[in-house]
Short mmCIF file of C-alpha atoms and ligand atoms in Angstrom, two decimals:
data_model
loop_
_atom_site.label_atom_id
_atom_site.label_comp_id
_atom_site.label_asym_id
_atom_site.label_seq_id
_atom_site.Cartn_x
_atom_site.Cartn_y
_atom_site.Cartn_z
CA MET L 1 137.89 168.03 90.26
CA GLY L 2 137.51 167.87 86.69
CA ARG L 3 138.43 170.86 84.14
CA ASN L 4 134.96 171.99 84.67
CA GLY L 5 134.35 171.64 89.02
CA ARG L 6 131.43 170.12 89.19
CA ILE L 7 131.68 165.95 87.29
CA LEU L 8 128.45 165.21 85.52
CA ARG L 9 127.36 161.81 84.19
CA ILE L 10 127.03 162.56 80.74
CA SER L 11 125.20 160.15 77.39
CA VAL L 12 125.80 161.24 74.19
CA ILE L 13 123.32 159.31 71.42
CA GLY L 14 124.92 159.23 68.09
CA THR L 15 128.39 157.97 67.66
CA GLY L 16 127.95 160.37 64.28
CA TYR L 17 130.00 163.76 63.43
CA LEU L 18 128.46 165.08 66.40
CA GLY L 19 127.75 162.43 68.74
CA LEU L 20 131.39 161.43 68.40
CA THR L 21 133.13 164.39 68.67
CA HIS L 22 130.56 165.95 71.51
CA ALA L 23 130.76 162.68 73.15
CA VAL L 24 134.66 162.93 73.10
CA CYS L 25 134.69 167.07 73.80
CA MET L 26 132.77 166.07 76.56
CA ALA L 27 134.47 163.47 78.05
CA ASP L 28 137.90 165.92 77.37
CA LEU L 29 135.93 168.67 79.70
CA GLY L 30 136.19 166.40 82.88
CA HIS L 31 132.86 164.64 82.82
CA GLN L 32 132.42 161.25 82.90
CA VAL L 33 130.37 160.31 79.42
CA LEU L 34 128.86 156.95 78.04
CA ALA L 35 127.77 156.64 74.50
CA ILE L 36 126.29 154.80 72.04
CA ASP L 37 124.61 154.18 68.47
CA VAL L 38 122.99 151.55 66.76
CA ASP L 39 125.50 150.99 64.42
CA ALA L 40 127.83 148.19 66.44
CA GLU L 41 130.51 148.15 63.97
CA LYS L 42 131.20 152.19 65.14
CA ILE L 43 130.66 151.83 68.26
CA ALA L 44 133.35 148.91 68.74
CA LYS L 45 135.45 150.74 66.56
CA ALA L 46 135.53 154.22 68.90
CA ALA L 47 136.09 152.38 71.54
CA ARG L 48 139.55 151.34 70.19
CA GLY L 49 140.47 154.56 69.65
CA GLU L 50 139.63 154.79 65.92
CA THR L 51 137.14 157.22 64.69
CA PRO L 52 135.14 156.58 61.96
CA PHE L 53 136.04 159.67 59.46
CA PHE L 54 138.80 162.05 58.98
CA GLU L 55 138.94 164.92 61.81
CA PRO L 56 142.20 166.50 62.57
CA GLY L 57 142.67 166.91 66.50
CA LEU L 58 140.00 164.04 67.01
CA GLU L 59 140.95 160.74 67.18
CA PRO L 60 143.84 161.29 70.15
CA LEU L 61 141.10 163.19 72.36
CA LEU L 62 139.43 159.79 71.84
CA ARG L 63 142.97 157.73 73.07
CA LYS L 64 143.38 160.72 75.76
CA ASN L 65 139.53 160.17 77.77
CA LEU L 66 139.69 156.60 76.96
CA ASP L 67 142.64 156.17 78.88
CA ALA L 68 141.22 158.39 80.98
CA GLY L 69 138.64 156.66 81.57
CA ARG L 70 135.98 159.24 81.40
CA LEU L 71 134.31 157.59 77.54
CA ARG L 72 132.85 154.76 77.40
CA PHE L 73 131.00 152.55 74.66
CA THR L 74 127.52 150.64 74.92
CA ASP L 75 124.89 149.27 73.09
CA SER L 76 122.30 148.81 75.95
CA PHE L 77 120.02 151.75 76.30
CA ALA L 78 119.00 150.53 80.06
CA GLU L 79 122.57 151.13 81.31
CA VAL L 80 122.45 154.84 79.46
CA GLY L 81 118.92 155.53 80.90
CA GLU L 82 120.01 154.24 83.87
CA PHE L 83 123.93 156.45 83.66
CA GLY L 84 122.80 159.24 82.41
CA ASP L 85 121.91 163.16 84.21
CA VAL L 86 122.32 164.49 80.99
CA HIS L 87 121.42 162.78 77.98
CA PHE L 88 122.31 163.96 74.66
CA ILE L 89 120.30 163.02 71.33
CA CYS L 90 123.68 163.51 68.78
CA VAL L 91 121.45 161.67 66.04
CA GLY L 92 121.56 162.68 61.79
CA THR L 93 118.55 164.66 60.79
CA PRO L 94 119.21 164.29 56.66
CA GLN L 95 117.35 165.47 53.97
CA ALA L 96 113.65 163.95 53.41
CA LYS L 97 113.75 161.17 50.50
CA ASP L 98 109.81 162.81 50.20
CA GLY L 99 111.50 166.06 47.62
CA GLY L 100 110.35 168.81 49.77
CA GLY L 101 113.40 169.49 51.21
CA SER L 102 111.83 168.56 54.56
CA ALA L 103 114.32 167.32 57.52
CA ASP L 104 113.63 163.57 57.67
CA LEU L 105 112.96 163.44 61.50
CA SER L 106 112.85 159.86 61.94
CA TYR L 107 116.09 158.82 63.81
CA VAL L 108 115.71 161.74 66.07
CA PHE L 109 112.00 160.31 67.25
CA SER L 110 113.73 156.40 67.49
CA ALA L 111 116.73 157.99 69.44
CA ALA L 112 113.95 159.91 71.97
CA GLU L 113 111.46 156.92 72.67
CA ALA L 114 113.93 154.39 72.36
CA LEU L 115 116.19 156.01 75.27
CA ALA L 116 112.59 157.41 77.16
CA PRO L 117 111.46 153.73 78.06
CA HIS L 118 114.57 153.65 80.28
CA LEU L 119 114.84 157.15 82.10
CA ASN L 120 113.70 156.29 85.56
CA ARG L 121 114.17 159.88 87.77
CA ALA L 122 114.04 163.56 87.27
CA THR L 123 116.55 163.96 84.40
CA LEU L 124 117.41 166.67 81.19
CA VAL L 125 117.02 165.26 77.96
CA VAL L 126 119.54 167.26 75.54
CA GLY L 127 118.35 168.39 71.78
CA LYS L 128 121.85 168.95 69.98
CA SER L 129 120.65 167.50 66.41
CA THR L 130 119.81 170.15 63.70
CA VAL L 131 115.80 170.26 63.44
CA PRO L 132 112.74 172.41 62.55
CA VAL L 133 111.34 175.14 64.82
CA GLY L 134 108.82 173.15 66.41
CA THR L 135 110.52 169.53 66.78
CA SER L 136 111.64 169.77 69.95
CA ARG L 137 108.17 170.58 71.70
CA GLU L 138 106.82 167.40 69.94
CA ILE L 139 110.15 165.39 71.59
CA ILE L 140 108.71 166.36 75.38
CA ALA L 141 105.18 165.20 74.36
CA ARG L 142 106.73 161.98 73.13
CA VAL L 143 110.10 161.53 76.58
CA HIS L 144 107.31 162.63 78.42
CA ALA L 145 104.56 160.00 77.58
CA ALA L 146 107.39 156.85 77.45
CA ALA L 147 109.21 157.66 80.25
CA PRO L 148 108.17 156.16 83.84
CA ALA L 149 109.70 159.49 84.94
CA GLY L 150 107.06 161.69 83.08
CA GLU L 151 107.12 165.10 83.45
CA LEU L 152 109.92 164.30 85.54
CA VAL L 153 112.67 164.61 82.66
CA ASP L 154 113.23 168.33 81.98
CA TYR L 155 114.12 168.94 78.04
CA ALA L 156 116.65 171.23 76.81
CA PHE L 157 118.37 172.72 72.87
CA ASN L 158 121.51 173.16 72.56
CA PRO L 159 122.32 173.57 69.33
CA GLU L 160 125.75 172.82 67.75
CA PHE L 161 128.20 175.38 65.49
CA LEU L 162 130.66 172.71 64.85
CA ARG L 163 132.79 173.05 60.89
CA GLU L 164 133.78 170.42 59.65
CA GLY L 165 137.91 170.36 59.85
CA TYR L 166 138.12 172.06 63.43
CA ALA L 167 134.99 170.49 65.20
CA VAL L 168 137.24 169.81 68.22
CA GLN L 169 137.74 173.37 68.13
CA ASP L 170 134.64 174.31 67.63
CA SER L 171 133.71 171.86 70.43
CA LEU L 172 135.94 172.69 72.81
CA THR L 173 136.19 176.72 72.06
CA PRO L 174 132.86 178.20 70.69
CA ASP L 175 131.93 181.47 70.10
CA ARG L 176 128.72 180.83 71.66
CA ILE L 177 126.80 178.62 73.78
CA VAL L 178 122.87 178.33 72.99
CA PHE L 179 120.45 177.00 75.16
CA GLY L 180 116.92 176.67 74.83
CA VAL L 181 115.24 175.69 77.87
CA THR L 182 111.92 175.47 79.54
CA SER L 183 113.02 176.12 82.96
CA ASP L 184 115.40 177.81 85.17
CA ALA L 185 117.00 174.14 86.27
CA ALA L 186 117.36 173.34 82.38
CA ASP L 187 119.25 176.35 82.20
CA GLU L 188 121.07 175.50 85.49
CA LEU L 189 122.01 172.10 84.72
CA MET L 190 123.07 173.45 80.46
CA ARG L 191 125.40 175.85 81.92
CA ALA L 192 127.06 173.29 84.44
CA VAL L 193 127.96 170.82 81.80
CA TYR L 194 129.50 173.59 80.28
CA ALA L 195 130.71 175.34 83.32
CA ALA L 196 134.71 175.73 81.87
CA PRO L 197 133.92 177.02 78.24
CA LEU L 198 131.37 179.82 79.90
CA ALA L 199 134.52 180.44 82.65
CA SER L 200 137.31 181.25 80.05
CA GLY L 201 134.90 184.04 79.07
CA ILE L 202 132.19 182.50 75.59
CA PRO L 203 129.03 183.45 76.06
CA GLY L 204 126.11 181.30 76.81
CA LEU L 205 123.19 182.72 75.47
CA THR L 206 120.01 181.54 77.02
CA MET L 207 116.44 181.94 75.43
CA ASP L 208 113.07 179.72 74.66
CA LEU L 209 113.49 176.55 72.63
CA GLU L 210 111.65 178.06 69.92
CA THR L 211 113.86 180.23 69.53
CA ALA L 212 117.08 178.27 69.91
CA GLU L 213 115.27 176.34 67.07
CA LEU L 214 115.85 179.51 64.91
CA VAL L 215 119.51 180.34 65.93
CA LYS L 216 120.86 177.03 64.48
CA VAL L 217 119.93 176.90 60.83
CA ALA L 218 119.55 180.82 60.92
CA ALA L 219 123.38 180.77 61.43
CA ASN L 220 123.50 178.24 58.96
CA SER L 221 121.14 180.39 56.36
CA PHE L 222 122.75 183.63 56.65
CA LEU L 223 126.18 181.63 55.26
CA ALA L 224 124.83 180.33 52.57
CA THR L 225 123.21 183.32 51.83
CA LYS L 226 126.81 185.20 51.99
CA ILE L 227 128.04 183.02 49.57
CA SER L 228 125.07 182.68 46.71
CA PHE L 229 126.18 186.75 46.98
CA ILE L 230 129.77 186.67 46.37
CA ASN L 231 129.11 184.14 43.64
CA VAL L 232 125.93 185.79 41.81
CA MET L 233 129.02 188.95 42.29
CA ALA L 234 131.28 186.50 40.51
CA GLU L 235 128.71 186.13 37.67
CA MET L 236 128.49 190.11 37.74
CA CYS L 237 131.89 190.31 37.82
CA GLU L 238 132.78 187.85 34.79
CA ALA L 239 129.76 189.65 32.54
CA SER L 240 131.92 192.86 33.65
CA GLY L 241 135.99 192.57 32.96
CA ALA L 242 136.39 192.79 37.06
CA ASP L 243 137.58 190.58 39.83
CA VAL L 244 135.49 189.34 42.08
CA ILE L 245 138.63 188.13 44.84
CA LYS L 246 139.50 191.79 44.43
CA LEU L 247 135.85 192.69 44.48
CA ALA L 248 135.62 190.29 47.81
CA ASP L 249 138.96 191.69 49.59
CA ALA L 250 137.49 195.09 49.01
CA ILE L 251 134.18 194.97 50.89
CA GLY L 252 135.17 192.26 53.76
CA ILE L 253 137.80 194.24 54.98
CA ASP L 254 134.10 196.78 56.09
CA GLU L 255 134.08 195.06 59.79
CA ARG L 256 129.82 195.07 59.00
CA ILE L 257 130.57 192.77 56.00
CA GLY L 258 134.06 190.17 57.06
CA ARG L 259 135.89 188.75 54.82
CA LYS L 260 134.71 185.07 56.50
CA PHE L 261 132.60 183.24 54.23
CA LEU L 262 133.17 185.77 50.19
CA SER L 263 135.31 183.09 49.06
CA PRO L 264 133.61 182.39 45.27
CA GLY L 265 133.80 179.27 43.73
CA LEU L 266 131.49 175.49 43.26
CA GLY L 267 129.38 177.14 46.63
CA PHE L 268 128.65 175.46 49.28
CA GLY L 269 127.81 171.32 49.79
CA GLY L 270 127.95 168.92 52.66
CA GLY L 271 125.74 167.44 54.76
CA CYS L 272 125.40 170.43 56.58
CA LEU L 273 124.46 173.77 54.64
CA PRO L 274 122.60 172.53 51.69
CA LYS L 275 120.11 170.72 53.56
CA ASP L 276 119.39 173.09 56.16
CA ILE L 277 118.45 176.02 54.45
CA ARG L 278 116.22 173.45 52.15
CA ALA L 279 114.64 172.40 55.49
CA PHE L 280 114.38 175.87 56.94
CA ARG L 281 112.64 176.70 53.22
CA ALA L 282 110.48 173.76 54.15
CA ALA L 283 109.72 174.78 57.82
CA ALA L 284 108.88 178.65 56.13
CA ALA L 285 106.26 177.44 53.82
CA ASP L 286 104.46 175.12 55.97
CA LYS L 287 104.55 179.02 58.17
CA GLY L 288 103.04 180.76 55.05
CA VAL L 289 106.41 182.82 55.18
CA ASP L 290 106.96 183.74 51.54
CA SER L 291 109.27 185.86 51.25
CA LEU L 292 111.71 183.17 53.33
CA VAL L 293 111.09 180.89 50.98
CA ASP L 294 111.86 182.83 48.27
CA LEU L 295 115.32 184.26 49.72
CA LEU L 296 115.81 180.44 50.31
CA THR L 297 114.87 179.27 47.49
CA THR L 298 117.64 182.27 44.84
CA VAL L 299 120.49 181.14 47.33
CA ASP L 300 119.48 176.89 46.87
CA THR L 301 119.78 177.85 43.32
CA ILE L 302 122.37 180.34 42.66
CA ASN L 303 124.61 178.23 45.10
CA LEU L 304 123.91 175.24 42.00
CA GLY L 305 124.55 177.44 38.93
CA ARG L 306 127.78 177.39 39.98
CA ARG L 307 128.36 173.49 38.85
CA ASP L 308 126.35 174.16 35.71
CA ARG L 309 129.01 177.01 35.23
CA VAL L 310 132.13 175.67 35.76
CA ILE L 311 131.33 172.52 33.45
CA ASN L 312 129.55 175.03 31.19
CA LEU L 313 133.71 176.72 30.91
CA ALA L 314 134.70 172.79 30.48
CA ARG L 315 132.79 172.26 27.71
CA GLY L 316 133.48 174.98 25.56
CA ALA L 317 137.68 175.22 26.76
CA LEU L 318 137.29 171.61 24.94
CA GLY L 319 135.46 172.86 21.61
CA GLY L 320 132.14 172.33 23.66
CA ASP L 321 132.34 168.29 23.30
CA LEU L 322 133.51 165.63 26.44
CA SER L 323 133.27 162.85 25.08
CA GLY L 324 136.06 161.08 25.45
CA LYS L 325 138.26 164.32 26.25
CA ARG L 326 140.99 163.25 28.93
CA ILE L 327 139.68 165.28 32.75
CA ALA L 328 141.60 165.62 36.04
CA VAL L 329 139.72 166.58 38.39
CA LEU L 330 141.74 167.75 41.89
CA GLY L 331 138.62 167.30 45.16
CA ALA L 332 136.58 165.16 45.97
CA ALA L 333 135.61 166.76 49.31
CA PHE L 334 133.16 168.93 50.08
CA LYS L 335 135.57 171.38 51.32
CA PRO L 336 139.29 170.54 52.30
CA ASN L 337 140.39 169.26 56.16
CA SER L 338 137.57 166.18 55.53
CA ASP L 339 136.81 163.40 53.38
CA ASP L 340 133.17 164.11 53.89
CA ILE L 341 131.89 163.49 49.99
CA ARG L 342 128.11 164.55 50.93
CA ASP L 343 126.44 167.49 48.36
CA SER L 344 130.28 167.84 46.96
CA PRO L 345 130.48 170.15 43.89
CA SER L 346 134.15 168.47 43.06
CA LEU L 347 131.93 165.72 42.73
CA ALA L 348 128.78 166.35 41.71
CA ILE L 349 130.80 168.11 38.88
CA SER L 350 132.47 165.33 38.43
CA GLY L 351 129.52 162.70 37.35
CA ARG L 352 128.21 165.37 35.17
CA LEU L 353 131.68 165.08 33.06
CA ALA L 354 131.76 161.54 33.20
CA ASP L 355 127.68 161.73 32.26
CA GLU L 356 128.75 163.14 29.48
CA GLY L 357 131.26 161.51 28.17
CA ALA L 358 134.46 163.06 29.44
CA ILE L 359 136.84 160.07 30.83
CA VAL L 360 137.96 161.27 34.75
CA ALA L 361 140.43 160.85 36.79
CA VAL L 362 140.26 162.22 40.21
CA HIS L 363 142.60 162.86 43.22
CA ASP L 364 141.90 163.73 47.00
CA PRO L 365 144.24 163.63 49.82
CA VAL L 366 141.62 161.67 51.79
CA ALA L 367 138.43 161.27 50.36
CA MET L 368 138.95 158.51 47.83
CA PRO L 369 137.59 156.16 49.35
CA ASN L 370 134.47 157.62 50.49
CA ALA L 371 133.47 159.28 46.89
CA ALA L 372 134.38 156.05 45.16
CA ARG L 373 131.60 154.65 47.06
CA VAL L 374 128.93 157.10 45.47
CA ARG L 375 130.65 156.65 41.61
CA PRO L 376 132.38 153.91 41.13
CA ASP L 377 132.31 154.62 38.13
CA LEU L 378 135.08 157.61 37.89
CA ARG L 379 139.20 156.27 37.89
CA TYR L 380 140.32 157.43 41.03
CA ALA L 381 144.73 158.70 40.83
CA ASP L 382 147.06 157.83 43.60
CA SER L 383 148.57 161.00 43.42
CA VAL L 384 148.06 164.12 41.22
CA HIS L 385 150.14 163.57 38.41
CA ASP L 386 149.05 160.02 38.09
CA ALA L 387 145.48 162.23 37.63
CA ALA L 388 146.65 164.08 35.48
CA GLN L 389 149.11 162.19 32.53
CA GLY L 390 147.70 163.00 29.53
CA ALA L 391 145.03 165.39 30.03
CA ASP L 392 142.87 167.88 27.84
CA LEU L 393 141.55 170.21 31.15
CA VAL L 394 142.58 170.38 34.66
CA LEU L 395 139.90 170.87 37.11
CA HIS L 396 140.90 172.06 40.34
CA LEU L 397 137.84 171.89 42.30
CA THR L 398 138.22 171.64 46.41
CA GLU L 399 141.60 173.20 47.42
CA TRP L 400 143.42 171.64 49.38
CA ALA L 401 146.31 173.02 50.10
CA ASP L 402 148.84 170.35 48.48
CA TYR L 403 146.77 171.43 45.27
CA ARG L 404 148.71 175.41 45.82
CA ALA L 405 152.06 173.34 45.66
CA ILE L 406 151.59 172.17 42.63
CA ASP L 407 154.57 172.79 40.33
CA PRO L 408 152.89 173.68 37.41
CA ASP L 409 156.28 173.06 35.04
CA ALA L 410 156.48 169.79 36.49
CA LEU L 411 152.50 169.03 35.42
CA ARG L 412 152.66 171.18 32.06
CA SER L 413 155.20 168.18 30.92
CA ILE L 414 152.65 165.52 31.64
CA VAL L 415 149.17 167.23 30.64
CA THR L 416 148.20 167.06 26.85
CA ASN L 417 146.80 170.11 27.26
CA PRO L 418 147.44 173.27 29.82
CA VAL L 419 144.20 174.21 30.14
CA LEU L 420 143.33 174.81 34.14
CA ILE L 421 139.91 175.71 35.31
CA ASP L 422 140.18 177.02 38.87
CA GLY L 423 137.02 176.43 40.09
CA ARG L 424 137.83 177.60 43.63
CA CYS L 425 139.88 180.80 42.80
CA THR L 426 142.35 180.28 45.24
CA LEU L 427 146.00 178.90 42.73
CA ASP L 428 148.10 181.69 41.49
CA ALA L 429 147.21 182.05 38.18
CA ALA L 430 150.01 184.42 37.77
CA VAL L 431 152.16 181.09 38.21
CA TRP L 432 150.43 178.96 36.20
CA ARG L 433 149.75 181.31 32.87
CA ALA L 434 153.39 182.36 33.57
CA ALA L 435 154.12 178.10 32.89
CA GLY L 436 152.69 178.28 29.12
CA TRP L 437 149.02 177.43 31.03
CA THR L 438 145.72 178.44 29.97
CA VAL L 439 144.08 179.13 33.04
CA LEU L 440 139.99 180.21 33.62
CA ILE L 441 138.27 181.05 36.95
CA PRO L 442 135.13 182.01 37.38
CA GLY L 443 134.63 185.86 38.38
CA ARG L 444 138.59 186.30 37.52
CA PRO L 445 139.61 187.62 34.47
C1 LIG N 501 128.95 174.68 58.32
C2 LIG N 501 129.03 175.84 59.20
O1 LIG N 501 129.71 176.81 58.96
C3 LIG N 501 128.43 175.55 61.00
O2 LIG N 501 128.94 176.20 61.64
C4 LIG N 501 128.00 174.22 61.49
O3 LIG N 501 127.87 173.85 62.53
C5 LIG N 501 127.75 173.10 60.44
O4 LIG N 501 127.33 173.83 58.99
C6 LIG N 501 126.88 172.17 60.38
O5 LIG N 501 125.05 172.17 60.34
O6 LIG N 501 126.54 170.91 60.89
P1 LIG N 501 130.72 172.76 57.63
O7 LIG N 501 129.12 172.23 56.88
O8 LIG N 501 131.68 171.83 58.34
O9 LIG N 501 130.22 173.74 58.56
O10 LIG N 501 131.09 173.45 56.87
P2 LIG N 501 131.66 175.97 56.60
O11 LIG N 501 132.84 175.17 56.62
O12 LIG N 501 130.54 176.20 56.70
O13 LIG N 501 131.55 175.42 54.82
C7 LIG N 501 129.93 174.69 54.41
C8 LIG N 501 130.50 175.05 52.33
O14 LIG N 501 130.73 176.05 52.08
C9 LIG N 501 131.86 174.35 51.98
O15 LIG N 501 131.96 173.31 50.61
C10 LIG N 501 132.58 175.35 51.17
O16 LIG N 501 133.31 174.56 50.24
C11 LIG N 501 131.66 176.01 51.23
N1 LIG N 501 132.43 178.01 51.38
C12 LIG N 501 132.56 178.46 53.00
C13 LIG N 501 132.97 178.56 50.43
O17 LIG N 501 132.25 178.08 48.96
N2 LIG N 501 132.66 179.98 50.69
C14 LIG N 501 132.75 180.57 51.65
O18 LIG N 501 133.26 181.72 51.46
C15 LIG N 501 132.92 179.44 52.20
#
């Protein structure tokens, strides 16, 4: 008997960030899980108990469930079709390269089309990848056309809300579970999949497919809007000599506002928020919802403007010309506790500083190998001290806890110029100033 009472046979298509986490967590709930990916190397690694990305807590859970015999990997869609009562599609939906910001759905459609010919009996296919509203109906049509079981194959949309760095916790104990369905049977089966978290009191919300698709992008758009809101407040504070952190603390106490996602600085990056708001804007434009297009355009513009702000501060601190100046950058990941450098504000800034002639040395506790693949021209330093040796300027751009433990006195003794820009507003400016540093913080005096 699994933790949830009823053990289901679950397949997971795609073993990237979302898929591998989902497969491991489904197995941990007690289900029998078979995961597939077109990338043989990924599968081989996962089957050995190794995660191909940095995610605290995931690797031990992967090993635990491999050892318990609840989780297996394959490269055969025939095996997956035969095995699963429920098939989760967890492949990527990156930003399309057409320049319009829309989502590239080719991986989702390929996954559905690879699976469908092997669906010989009544089964449930579940979309988990973030998709534009209306996509689920298109997937259903393609699956029904290609599956031997035809319309016996049901479909549900079950969006994910996991944050990198907290993926396991967010998968096993999410704030809510959303079931976009077209039948009671699909709703019941989805509730059996998630029986354990539902029994613990986590709300399960059943709705139509379109609403469920919109819930996901609306949630990410709200978070992005909240971040851009506090960042324009930072601009206003800076123009007024006010302090955006004190402002965020004060308004955040109001429960209607809330302090979470009111941290100002460099704005949002990563593989989700930026591409999701752009895809949502493209979908809104398609449907002629101009007010949503305007809102999301403004959120995106404010967000990208934060990077310019830090570059301007850097230029100003270095006398207006970056060429030949030595800049130490602390952080390359798009946020702490992650090795993900997709749309990373810190890496984008580092690259632009280098493009303007600065000699940039980057440090990050875990993201340097990924960063080096994208920007091999930057120097990657083994330690903060190595990065800061002889620096004319130090930039704090990803707020790893390690950086809060830096001794400003010790660092001061090895730089050429003790000037710090705290792009994430999380270092103790008073301590750095007391150690003789000039500290510049966007939005703070
Ligand atoms: C985000 C959402 O938080 C998840 O709920 C969602 O499931 C996920 O996208 C997804 O769609 O898959 P994630 O991209 O892991 O998760 O990262 P967040 O923790 O949301 O941070 C996003 C960016 O916003 C980071 O660059 C972070 O530094 C920035 N941020 C966050 C701020 O600048 N200020 C804040 O107050 C909070």
